[in-house]
Coordinates of C-alpha atoms and ligand atoms in Angstrom, one line a residue:
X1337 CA 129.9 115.8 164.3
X1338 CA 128.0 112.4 165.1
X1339 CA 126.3 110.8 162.9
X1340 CA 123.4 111.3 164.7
X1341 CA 123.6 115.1 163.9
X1342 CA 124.2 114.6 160.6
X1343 CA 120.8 112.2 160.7
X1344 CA 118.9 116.1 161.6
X1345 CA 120.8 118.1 159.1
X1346 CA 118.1 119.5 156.6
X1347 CA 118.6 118.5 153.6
X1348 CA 120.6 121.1 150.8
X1349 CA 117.6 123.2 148.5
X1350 CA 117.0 121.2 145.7
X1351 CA 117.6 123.8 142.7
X1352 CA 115.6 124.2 139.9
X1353 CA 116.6 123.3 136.1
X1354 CA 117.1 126.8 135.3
X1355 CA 119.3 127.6 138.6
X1356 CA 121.2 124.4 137.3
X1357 CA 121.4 126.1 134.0
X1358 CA 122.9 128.9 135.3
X1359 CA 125.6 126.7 137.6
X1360 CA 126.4 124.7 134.5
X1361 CA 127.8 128.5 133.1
X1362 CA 129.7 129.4 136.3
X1363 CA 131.3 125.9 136.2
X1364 CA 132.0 125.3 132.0
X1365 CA 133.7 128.6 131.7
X1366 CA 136.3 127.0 128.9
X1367 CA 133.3 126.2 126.7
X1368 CA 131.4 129.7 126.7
X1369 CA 135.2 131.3 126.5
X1370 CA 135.7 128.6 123.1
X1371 CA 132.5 129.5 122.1
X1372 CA 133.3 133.4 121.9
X1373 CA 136.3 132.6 119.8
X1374 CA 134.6 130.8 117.5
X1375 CA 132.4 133.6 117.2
X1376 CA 135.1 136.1 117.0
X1377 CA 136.9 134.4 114.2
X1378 CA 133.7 134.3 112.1
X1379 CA 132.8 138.2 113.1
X1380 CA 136.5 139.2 112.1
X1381 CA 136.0 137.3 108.8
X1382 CA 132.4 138.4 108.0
X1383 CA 133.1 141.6 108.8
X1384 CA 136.2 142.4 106.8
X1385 CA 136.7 140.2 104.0
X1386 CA 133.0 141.3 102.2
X1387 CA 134.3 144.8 101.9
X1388 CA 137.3 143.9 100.2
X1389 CA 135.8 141.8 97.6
X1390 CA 133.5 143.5 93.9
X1391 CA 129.7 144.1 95.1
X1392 CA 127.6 141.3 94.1
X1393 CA 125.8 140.9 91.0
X1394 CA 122.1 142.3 91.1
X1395 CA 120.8 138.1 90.4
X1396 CA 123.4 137.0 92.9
X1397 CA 121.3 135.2 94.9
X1398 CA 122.3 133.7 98.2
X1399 CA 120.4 130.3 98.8
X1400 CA 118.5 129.8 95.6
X1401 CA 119.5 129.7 91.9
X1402 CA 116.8 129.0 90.7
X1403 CA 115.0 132.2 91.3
X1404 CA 117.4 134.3 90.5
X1405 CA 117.5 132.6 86.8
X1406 CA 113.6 133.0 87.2
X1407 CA 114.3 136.6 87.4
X1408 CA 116.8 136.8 85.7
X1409 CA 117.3 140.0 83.2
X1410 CA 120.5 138.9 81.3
X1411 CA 118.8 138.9 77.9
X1412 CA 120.7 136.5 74.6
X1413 CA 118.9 138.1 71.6
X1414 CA 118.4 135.9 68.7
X1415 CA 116.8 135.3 65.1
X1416 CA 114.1 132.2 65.0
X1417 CA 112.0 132.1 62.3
X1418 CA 112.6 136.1 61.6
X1419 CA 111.4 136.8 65.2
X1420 CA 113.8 138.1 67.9
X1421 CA 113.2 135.6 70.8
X1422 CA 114.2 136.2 74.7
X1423 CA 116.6 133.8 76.4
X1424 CA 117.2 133.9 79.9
X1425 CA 120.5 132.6 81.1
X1426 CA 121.0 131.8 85.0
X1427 CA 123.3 133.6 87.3
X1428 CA 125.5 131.8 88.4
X1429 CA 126.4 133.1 92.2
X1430 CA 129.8 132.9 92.4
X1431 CA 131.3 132.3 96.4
X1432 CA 132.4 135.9 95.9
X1433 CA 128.7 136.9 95.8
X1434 CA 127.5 134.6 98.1
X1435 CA 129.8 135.9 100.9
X1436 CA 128.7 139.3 100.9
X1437 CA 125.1 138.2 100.2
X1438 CA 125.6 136.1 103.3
X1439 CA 127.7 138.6 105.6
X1440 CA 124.2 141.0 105.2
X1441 CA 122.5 138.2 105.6
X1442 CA 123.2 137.0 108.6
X1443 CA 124.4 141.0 110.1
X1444 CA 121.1 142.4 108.9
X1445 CA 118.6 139.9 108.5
X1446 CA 119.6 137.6 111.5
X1447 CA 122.1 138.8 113.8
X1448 CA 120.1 142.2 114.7
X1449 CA 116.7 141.3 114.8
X1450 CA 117.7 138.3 116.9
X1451 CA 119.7 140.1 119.2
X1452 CA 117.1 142.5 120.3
X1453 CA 114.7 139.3 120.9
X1454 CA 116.9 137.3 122.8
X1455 CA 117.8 140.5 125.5
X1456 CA 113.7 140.5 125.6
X1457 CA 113.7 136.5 126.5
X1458 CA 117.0 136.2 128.3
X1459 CA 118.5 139.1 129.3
X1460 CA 121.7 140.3 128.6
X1461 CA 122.9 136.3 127.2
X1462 CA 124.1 138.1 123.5
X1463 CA 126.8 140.3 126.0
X1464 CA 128.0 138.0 128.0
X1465 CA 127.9 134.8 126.2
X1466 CA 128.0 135.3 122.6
X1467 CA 129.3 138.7 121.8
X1468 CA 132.6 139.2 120.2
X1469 CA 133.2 142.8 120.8
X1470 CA 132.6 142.0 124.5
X1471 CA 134.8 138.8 124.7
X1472 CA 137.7 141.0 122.6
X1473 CA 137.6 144.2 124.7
X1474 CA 137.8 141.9 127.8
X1475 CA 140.6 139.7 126.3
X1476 CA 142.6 143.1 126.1
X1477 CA 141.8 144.6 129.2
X1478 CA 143.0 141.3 130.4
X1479 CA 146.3 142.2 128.6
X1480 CA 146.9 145.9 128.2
X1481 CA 147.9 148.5 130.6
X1482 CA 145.1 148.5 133.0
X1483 CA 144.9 151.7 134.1
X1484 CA 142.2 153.4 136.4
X1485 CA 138.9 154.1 134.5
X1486 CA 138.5 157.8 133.7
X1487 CA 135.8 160.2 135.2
X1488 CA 134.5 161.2 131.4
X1489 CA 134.3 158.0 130.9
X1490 CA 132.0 157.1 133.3
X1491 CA 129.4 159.7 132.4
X1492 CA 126.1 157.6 131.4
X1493 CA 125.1 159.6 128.8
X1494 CA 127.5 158.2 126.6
X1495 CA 125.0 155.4 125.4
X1496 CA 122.8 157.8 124.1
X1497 CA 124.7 159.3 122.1
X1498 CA 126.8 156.7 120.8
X1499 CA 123.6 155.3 119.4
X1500 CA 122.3 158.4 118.0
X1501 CA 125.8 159.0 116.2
X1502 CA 126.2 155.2 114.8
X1503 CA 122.6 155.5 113.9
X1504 CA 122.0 158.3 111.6
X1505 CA 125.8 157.7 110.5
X1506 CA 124.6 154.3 109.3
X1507 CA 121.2 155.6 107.4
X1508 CA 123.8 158.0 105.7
X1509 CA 126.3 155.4 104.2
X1510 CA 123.5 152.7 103.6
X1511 CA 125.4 150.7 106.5
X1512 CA 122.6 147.3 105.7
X1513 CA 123.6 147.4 101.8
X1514 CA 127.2 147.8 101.8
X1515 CA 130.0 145.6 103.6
X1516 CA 132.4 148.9 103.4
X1517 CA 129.8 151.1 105.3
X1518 CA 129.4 147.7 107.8
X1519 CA 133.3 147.5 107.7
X1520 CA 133.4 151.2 109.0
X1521 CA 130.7 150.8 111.8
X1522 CA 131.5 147.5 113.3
X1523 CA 135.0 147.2 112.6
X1524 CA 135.6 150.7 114.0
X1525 CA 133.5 150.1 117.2
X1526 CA 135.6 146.7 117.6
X1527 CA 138.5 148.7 117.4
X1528 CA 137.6 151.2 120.0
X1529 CA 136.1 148.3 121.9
X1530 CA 140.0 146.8 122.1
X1531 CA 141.4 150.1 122.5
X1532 CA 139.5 151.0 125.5
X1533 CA 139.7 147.1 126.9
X1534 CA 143.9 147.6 126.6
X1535 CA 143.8 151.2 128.4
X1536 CA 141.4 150.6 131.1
X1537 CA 140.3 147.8 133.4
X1538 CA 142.0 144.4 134.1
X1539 CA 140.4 142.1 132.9
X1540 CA 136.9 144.0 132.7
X1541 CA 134.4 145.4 130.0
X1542 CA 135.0 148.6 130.1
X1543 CA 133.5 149.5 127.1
X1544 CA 130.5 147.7 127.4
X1545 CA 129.5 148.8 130.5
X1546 CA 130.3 152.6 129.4
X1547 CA 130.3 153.4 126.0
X1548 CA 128.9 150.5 123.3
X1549 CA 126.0 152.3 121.3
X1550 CA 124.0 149.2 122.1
X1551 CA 124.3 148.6 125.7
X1552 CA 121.6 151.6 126.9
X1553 CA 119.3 150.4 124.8
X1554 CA 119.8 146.5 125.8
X1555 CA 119.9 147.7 129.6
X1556 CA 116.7 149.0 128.8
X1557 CA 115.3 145.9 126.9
X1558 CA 116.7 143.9 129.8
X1559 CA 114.1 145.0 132.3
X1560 CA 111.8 142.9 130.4
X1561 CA 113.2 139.9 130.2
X1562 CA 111.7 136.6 132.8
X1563 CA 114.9 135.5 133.8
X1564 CA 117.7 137.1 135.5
X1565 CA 120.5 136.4 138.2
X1566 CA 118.5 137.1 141.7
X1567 CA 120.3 138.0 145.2
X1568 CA 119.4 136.4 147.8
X1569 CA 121.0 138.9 150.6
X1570 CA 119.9 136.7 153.3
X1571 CA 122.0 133.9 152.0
X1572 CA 124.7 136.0 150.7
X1573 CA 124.9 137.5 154.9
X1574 CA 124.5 134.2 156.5
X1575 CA 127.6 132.2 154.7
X1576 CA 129.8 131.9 156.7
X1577 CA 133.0 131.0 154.6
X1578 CA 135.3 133.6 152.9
X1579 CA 134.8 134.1 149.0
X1580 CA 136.9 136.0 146.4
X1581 CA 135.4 138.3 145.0
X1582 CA 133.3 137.4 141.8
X1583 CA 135.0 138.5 138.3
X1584 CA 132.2 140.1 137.3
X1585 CA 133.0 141.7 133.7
X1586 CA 130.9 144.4 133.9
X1587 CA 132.4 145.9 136.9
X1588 CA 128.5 145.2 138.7
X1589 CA 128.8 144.9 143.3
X1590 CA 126.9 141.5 142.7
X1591 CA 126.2 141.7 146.3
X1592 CA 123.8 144.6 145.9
X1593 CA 122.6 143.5 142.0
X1594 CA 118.5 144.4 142.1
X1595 CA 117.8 143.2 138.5
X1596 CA 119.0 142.4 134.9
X1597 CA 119.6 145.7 133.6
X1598 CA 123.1 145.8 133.0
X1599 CA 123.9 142.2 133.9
X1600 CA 125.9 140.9 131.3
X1601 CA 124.0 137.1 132.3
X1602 CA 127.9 135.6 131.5
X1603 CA 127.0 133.3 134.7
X1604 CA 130.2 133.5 136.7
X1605 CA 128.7 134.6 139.7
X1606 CA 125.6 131.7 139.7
X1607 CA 126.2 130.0 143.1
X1608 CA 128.5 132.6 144.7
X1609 CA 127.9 132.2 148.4
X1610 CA 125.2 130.0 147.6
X1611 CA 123.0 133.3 147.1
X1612 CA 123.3 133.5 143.5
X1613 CA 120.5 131.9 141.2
X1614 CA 119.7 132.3 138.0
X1615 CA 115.8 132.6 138.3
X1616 CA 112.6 133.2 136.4
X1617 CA 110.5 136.5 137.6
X1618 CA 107.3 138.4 136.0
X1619 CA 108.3 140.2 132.7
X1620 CA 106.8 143.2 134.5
X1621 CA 108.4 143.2 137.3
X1622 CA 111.8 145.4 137.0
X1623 CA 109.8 148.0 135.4
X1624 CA 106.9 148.3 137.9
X1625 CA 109.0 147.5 141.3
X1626 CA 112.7 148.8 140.1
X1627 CA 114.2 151.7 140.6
X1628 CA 113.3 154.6 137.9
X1629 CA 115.7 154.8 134.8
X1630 CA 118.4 157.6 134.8
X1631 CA 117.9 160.6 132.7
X1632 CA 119.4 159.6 129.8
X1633 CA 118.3 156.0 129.7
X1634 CA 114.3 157.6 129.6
X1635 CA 115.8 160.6 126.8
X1636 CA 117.3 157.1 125.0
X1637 CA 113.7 155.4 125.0
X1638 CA 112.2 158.2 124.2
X1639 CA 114.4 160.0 121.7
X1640 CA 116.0 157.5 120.7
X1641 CA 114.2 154.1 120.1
X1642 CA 111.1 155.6 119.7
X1643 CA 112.0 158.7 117.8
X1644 CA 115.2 158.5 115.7
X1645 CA 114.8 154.5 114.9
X1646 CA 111.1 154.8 113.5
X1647 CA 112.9 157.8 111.6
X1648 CA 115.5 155.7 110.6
X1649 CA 113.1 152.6 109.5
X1650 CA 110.8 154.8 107.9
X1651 CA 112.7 156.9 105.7
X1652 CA 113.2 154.9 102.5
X1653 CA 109.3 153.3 102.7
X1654 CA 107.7 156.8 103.2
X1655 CA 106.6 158.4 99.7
X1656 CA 105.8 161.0 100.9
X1657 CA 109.8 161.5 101.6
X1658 CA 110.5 160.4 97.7
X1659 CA 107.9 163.6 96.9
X1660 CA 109.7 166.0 99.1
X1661 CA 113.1 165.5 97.5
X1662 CA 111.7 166.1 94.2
X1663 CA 110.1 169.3 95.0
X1664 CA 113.1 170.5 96.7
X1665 CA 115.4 169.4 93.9
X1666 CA 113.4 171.3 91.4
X1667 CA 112.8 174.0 93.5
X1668 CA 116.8 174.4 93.4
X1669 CA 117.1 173.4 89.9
X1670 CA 114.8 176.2 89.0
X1671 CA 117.1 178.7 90.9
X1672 CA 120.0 177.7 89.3
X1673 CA 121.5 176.0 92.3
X1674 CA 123.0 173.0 91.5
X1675 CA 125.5 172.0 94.0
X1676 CA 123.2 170.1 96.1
X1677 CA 122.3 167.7 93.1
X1678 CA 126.2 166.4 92.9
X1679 CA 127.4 163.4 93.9
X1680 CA 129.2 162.6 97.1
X1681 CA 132.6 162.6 96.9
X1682 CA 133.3 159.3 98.8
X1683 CA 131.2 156.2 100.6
X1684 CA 132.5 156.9 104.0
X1685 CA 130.6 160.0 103.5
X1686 CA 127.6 159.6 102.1
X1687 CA 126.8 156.6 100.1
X1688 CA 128.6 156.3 96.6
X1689 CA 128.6 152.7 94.8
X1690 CA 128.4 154.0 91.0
X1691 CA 128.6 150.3 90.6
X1692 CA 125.5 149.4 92.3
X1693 CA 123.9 152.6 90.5
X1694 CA 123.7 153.5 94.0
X1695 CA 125.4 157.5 94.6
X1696 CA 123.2 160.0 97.1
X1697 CA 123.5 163.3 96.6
X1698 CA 123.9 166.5 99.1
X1699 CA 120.4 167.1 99.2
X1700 CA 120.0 163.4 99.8
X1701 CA 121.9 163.6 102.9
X1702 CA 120.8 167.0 103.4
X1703 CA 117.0 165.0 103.3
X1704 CA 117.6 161.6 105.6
X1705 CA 119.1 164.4 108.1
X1706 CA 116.1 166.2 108.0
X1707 CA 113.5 163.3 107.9
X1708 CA 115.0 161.4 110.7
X1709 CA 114.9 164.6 113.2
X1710 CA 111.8 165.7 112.1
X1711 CA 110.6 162.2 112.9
X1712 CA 112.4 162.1 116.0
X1713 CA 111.7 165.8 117.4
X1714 CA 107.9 165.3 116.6
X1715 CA 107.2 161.7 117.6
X1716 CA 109.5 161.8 120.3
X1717 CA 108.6 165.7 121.6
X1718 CA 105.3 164.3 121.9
X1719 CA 106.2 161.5 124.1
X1720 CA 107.7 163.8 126.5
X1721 CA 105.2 166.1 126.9
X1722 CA 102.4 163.5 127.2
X1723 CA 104.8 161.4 129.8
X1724 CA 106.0 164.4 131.8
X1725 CA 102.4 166.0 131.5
X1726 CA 101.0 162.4 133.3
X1727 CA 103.6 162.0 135.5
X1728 CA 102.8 165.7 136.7
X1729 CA 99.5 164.2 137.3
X1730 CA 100.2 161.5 138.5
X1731 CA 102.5 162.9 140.9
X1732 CA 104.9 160.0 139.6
X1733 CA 108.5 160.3 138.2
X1734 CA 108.3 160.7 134.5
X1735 CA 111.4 158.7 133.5
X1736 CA 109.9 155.6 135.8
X1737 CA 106.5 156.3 133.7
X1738 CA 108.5 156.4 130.8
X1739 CA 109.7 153.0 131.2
X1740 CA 106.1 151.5 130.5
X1741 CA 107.0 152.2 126.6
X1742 CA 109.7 149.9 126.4
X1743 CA 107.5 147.1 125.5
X1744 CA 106.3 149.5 122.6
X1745 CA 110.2 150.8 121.6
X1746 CA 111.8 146.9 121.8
X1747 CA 109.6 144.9 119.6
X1748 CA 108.9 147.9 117.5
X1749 CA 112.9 147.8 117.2
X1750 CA 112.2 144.2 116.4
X1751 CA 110.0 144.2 113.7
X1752 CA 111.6 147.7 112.0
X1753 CA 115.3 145.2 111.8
X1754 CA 113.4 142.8 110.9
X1755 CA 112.0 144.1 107.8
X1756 CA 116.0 143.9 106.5
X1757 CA 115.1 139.9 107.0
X1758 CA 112.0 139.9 105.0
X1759 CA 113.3 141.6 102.2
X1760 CA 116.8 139.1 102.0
X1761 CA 113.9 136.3 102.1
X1762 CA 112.1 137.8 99.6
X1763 CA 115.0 138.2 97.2
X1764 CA 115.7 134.9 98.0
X1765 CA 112.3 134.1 96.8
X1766 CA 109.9 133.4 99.7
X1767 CA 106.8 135.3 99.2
X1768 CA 106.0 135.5 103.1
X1769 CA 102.5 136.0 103.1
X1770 CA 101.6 135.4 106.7
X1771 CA 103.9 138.4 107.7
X1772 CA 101.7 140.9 108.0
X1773 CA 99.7 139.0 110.1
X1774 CA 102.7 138.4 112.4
X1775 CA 103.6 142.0 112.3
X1776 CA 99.8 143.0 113.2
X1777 CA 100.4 140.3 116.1
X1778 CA 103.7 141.8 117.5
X1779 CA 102.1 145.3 117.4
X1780 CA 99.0 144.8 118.8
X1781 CA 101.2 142.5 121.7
X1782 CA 103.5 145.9 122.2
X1783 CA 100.5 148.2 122.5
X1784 CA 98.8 146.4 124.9
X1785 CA 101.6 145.4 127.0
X1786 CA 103.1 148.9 127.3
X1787 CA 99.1 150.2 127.8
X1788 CA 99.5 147.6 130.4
X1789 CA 102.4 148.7 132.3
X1790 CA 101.0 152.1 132.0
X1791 CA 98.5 151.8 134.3
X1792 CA 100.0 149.8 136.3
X1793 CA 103.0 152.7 137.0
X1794 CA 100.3 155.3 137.2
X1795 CA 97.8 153.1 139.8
X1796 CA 101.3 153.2 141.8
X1797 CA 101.6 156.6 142.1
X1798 CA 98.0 158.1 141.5
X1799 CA 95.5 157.8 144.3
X1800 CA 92.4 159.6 142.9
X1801 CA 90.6 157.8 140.4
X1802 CA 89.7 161.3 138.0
X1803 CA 93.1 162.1 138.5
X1804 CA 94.8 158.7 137.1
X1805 CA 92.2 158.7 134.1
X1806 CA 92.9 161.8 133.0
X1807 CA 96.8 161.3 133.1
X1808 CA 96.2 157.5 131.6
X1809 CA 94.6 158.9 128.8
X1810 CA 97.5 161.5 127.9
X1811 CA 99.9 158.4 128.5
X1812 CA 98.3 156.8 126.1
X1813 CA 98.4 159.2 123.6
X1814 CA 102.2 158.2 122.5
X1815 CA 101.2 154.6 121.8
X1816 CA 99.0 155.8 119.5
X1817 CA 101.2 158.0 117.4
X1818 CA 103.8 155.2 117.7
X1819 CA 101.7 152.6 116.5
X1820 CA 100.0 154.8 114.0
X1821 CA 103.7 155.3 112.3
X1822 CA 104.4 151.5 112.4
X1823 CA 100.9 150.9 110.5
X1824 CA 101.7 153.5 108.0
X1825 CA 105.0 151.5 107.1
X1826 CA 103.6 147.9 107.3
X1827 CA 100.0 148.4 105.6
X1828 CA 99.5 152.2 104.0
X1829 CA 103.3 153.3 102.2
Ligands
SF4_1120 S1 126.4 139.9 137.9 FE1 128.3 140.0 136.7 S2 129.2 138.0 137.0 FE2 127.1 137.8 137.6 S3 126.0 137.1 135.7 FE3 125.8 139.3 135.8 S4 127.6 140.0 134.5 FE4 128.0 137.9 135.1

């Protein structure tokens, strides 16, 4: 080639900062891989060492002394002047107390809430960046016996009920108040996680792509999110050179990826056959243009974000809950039935910390069991009649129409995880008074974008204008029992 050529050689695509971003991942591989460990070693320790250390003092405070001395209800009692006086002595935190304060703290009040937001602003970066479940189960798969993945195991309606299970499991043995219960639930999905990484896979997430409680519900969150690793299958075609194949984690054919949904974002593929980019796109634009959920990812939305979450958020704030349990307790008091009203026999069980003054009974369990599928067979019965009676309408697919909720289900996730944060502030003394404006904010934001995305789905489908506004308005009809529950927690219970 002359240099002359070269002088009519068009110059390579300049690429954008966030494309850059996303070469800068594929390239620094050893950092994001030192990062996860890092991570790991402070999960492993975080995870296990609270449970095996005396629950904190009621004043145990995790930031502030000060209020917890404030507060405090250690009372000296002594004679001054013939009259009994008050004294309040400080609590003194000790590091004991502090690190379970601070393992809740940053599992509950941080980790969670933030999670969720980050899958809604950047994709799937917690899974394949930062997650240390993820980076273990792959570190063992690298390592263990890598056999062939099995058909059961593949079945996608694992995620669905993996989340149910670990959900209502963790509303039973108060899984945000007690590092044991925490201990149980993460510790024993980590476990599984290694154990399915060593039997199956080389090298690969098997377990997050198949069977982590979280991932239908972050492949769902995903769709929203403005960035994602786009195809260009015109690029990919025309190069010319040969390419291993990418080591995608999550066993995705990168060739034929169409969005972000279960794209772990880890960033090893960014640049393959220059056709790989990461990329901003409309928030809207998987759910309105991709392809329609499966089954269980819209009975997941539907059932479970919308329905057995609330449930699961709502439970402890509802009064009228407290009421119910009394009258059933002295219904069976007053027939002489008494077994209900004992204690559970362990914590793995059903919560039991006599310490912490803290011991449900049967009919406690017995009433969280019934309260959450109540919750979840009304609110979310409703959705899928209203849904399916608009799609039939509409002439659309319901589980594509039922994707315009997941504005509604993800931030409501948000704010119900976040309310763990707001309380650990406000033991912590912040009085947080502009949070009910923010909540109203994020609420009214959900509503109207998944009203939003409604329409647009049911324009799509729906060519006759009487048609699409009758089947609109029973669409609607979901948001506003949703967002009815979400104002009874936040501003009427
Ligand atoms: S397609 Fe696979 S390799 Fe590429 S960013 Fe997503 S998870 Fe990583």
């Amino acid at each position: 080639m002359t240099s002359h050529t070269l002088h009519f050689m068009p110059p390579p695509p300049r690429r954008g900062r966030l494309a850059r971003l996303g070469d800068w991942m594929a390239r620094h591989r050893g950092a994001i891989l030192a990062m996860q460990w890092i991570i790991v070693v402070f999960y492993l320790v975080l995870v296990a060492l609270p449970a095996f250390l005396p629950h904190p003092h009621p004043e145990a405070r995790l930031f502030s002394s000060d209020f917890g001395a404030a507060s405090s209800v250690d009372p000296t009692f002594s004679v001054d002047g013939g009259q009994s006086r008050v004294e309040k002595i400080p609590y003194a935190a000790s590091w004991r107390d502090r690190l379970v304060l601070l393992a809740q703290y940053l599992f509950w009040g941080l980790w969670w809430p933030f999670v969720i937001l980050s899958i809604l602003l950047m994709g799937r970066v917690w899974c394949g960046v930062l997650c240390p479940e993820g980076a273990l189960t792959e570190f063992a798969s690298r390592h263990g016996r890598g056999g062939p993945i099995p058909k059961w195991l593949r079945w996608n309606g694992w995620p669905l009920v993996a989340f149910i299970l670990t959900t209502v499991y963790g509303q039973l043995i108060s899984v945000y108040d007690y590092p044991q219960a925490a201990l149980l639930i993460l510790g024993g999905s980590t476990v599984a996680a290694v154990a399915v990484g060593w039997l199956y896979g080389k090298g690969k997430r098997v377990w997050c792509r198949y069977l982590c409680p979280v991932s239908g519900v972050f492949a769902l969150l995903a769709r929203l999110a403005p960035v994602h690793f786009r195809v260009d299958r015109a690029a990919w075609d025309a190069y010319r050179q040969r390419t291993s194949a990418v080591d995608c984690a999550p066993l995705l054919d990168v060739k034929h990826l169409k969005g972000a949904t279960q794209c772990h974002a880890c960033g090893r593929c960014s640049g393959h056959r220059d056709a790989v980019t990461l990329s901003a796109r409309s928030p809207n634009g998987e759910i309105l243009g991709g392809p329609p959920p499966t089954t269980h990812e819209a009975l997941l939305l539907i059932f479970g974000m919308l329905g057995i979450a609330l449930g699961a958020f709502q439970w402890s704030v509802n009064p009228w809950f407290v009421r119910g349990r009394q009258a059933v307790a002295e219904w069976l008091v007053n027939r002489d039935i008494l077994w209900p009203l004992t204690d559970s026999p362990a914590w793995w069980l059903l919560t039991a910390y006599p310490e912490a003054n803290d011991v449900f009974t049967w009919l406690d369990g017995a009433a969280i069991l019934a309260y959450i599928g109540i919750v979840t067979l009304a609110l979310g019965g409703a959705t899928l009649l209203a849904v399916g009676g608009a799609a039939r309408l509409a002439g659309a697919d319901w589980r594509r129409l039922a994707l315009g909720l997941t504005p509604l289900a993800g931030i409501g996730l948000f704010l119900g995880l976040s309310m763990m944060t707001a309380t650990h502030l406000r033991a912590e003394g912040h009085a947080l008074p502009w949070l009910p404006y923010l909540r109203g904010a994020l609420l009214g934001l959900a509503l109207a974008w998944s009203a939003w995305l409604g329409l647009g789905l049911l324009r799509a489908d729906t060519p006759r204008r009487s048609r699409l506004v009758v089947a609109y308005a029973l669409w609607l009809m979901p948001l506003t029992a949703v967002g009815g529950s979400w104002v009874l927690v936040f501003y009427v219970w």
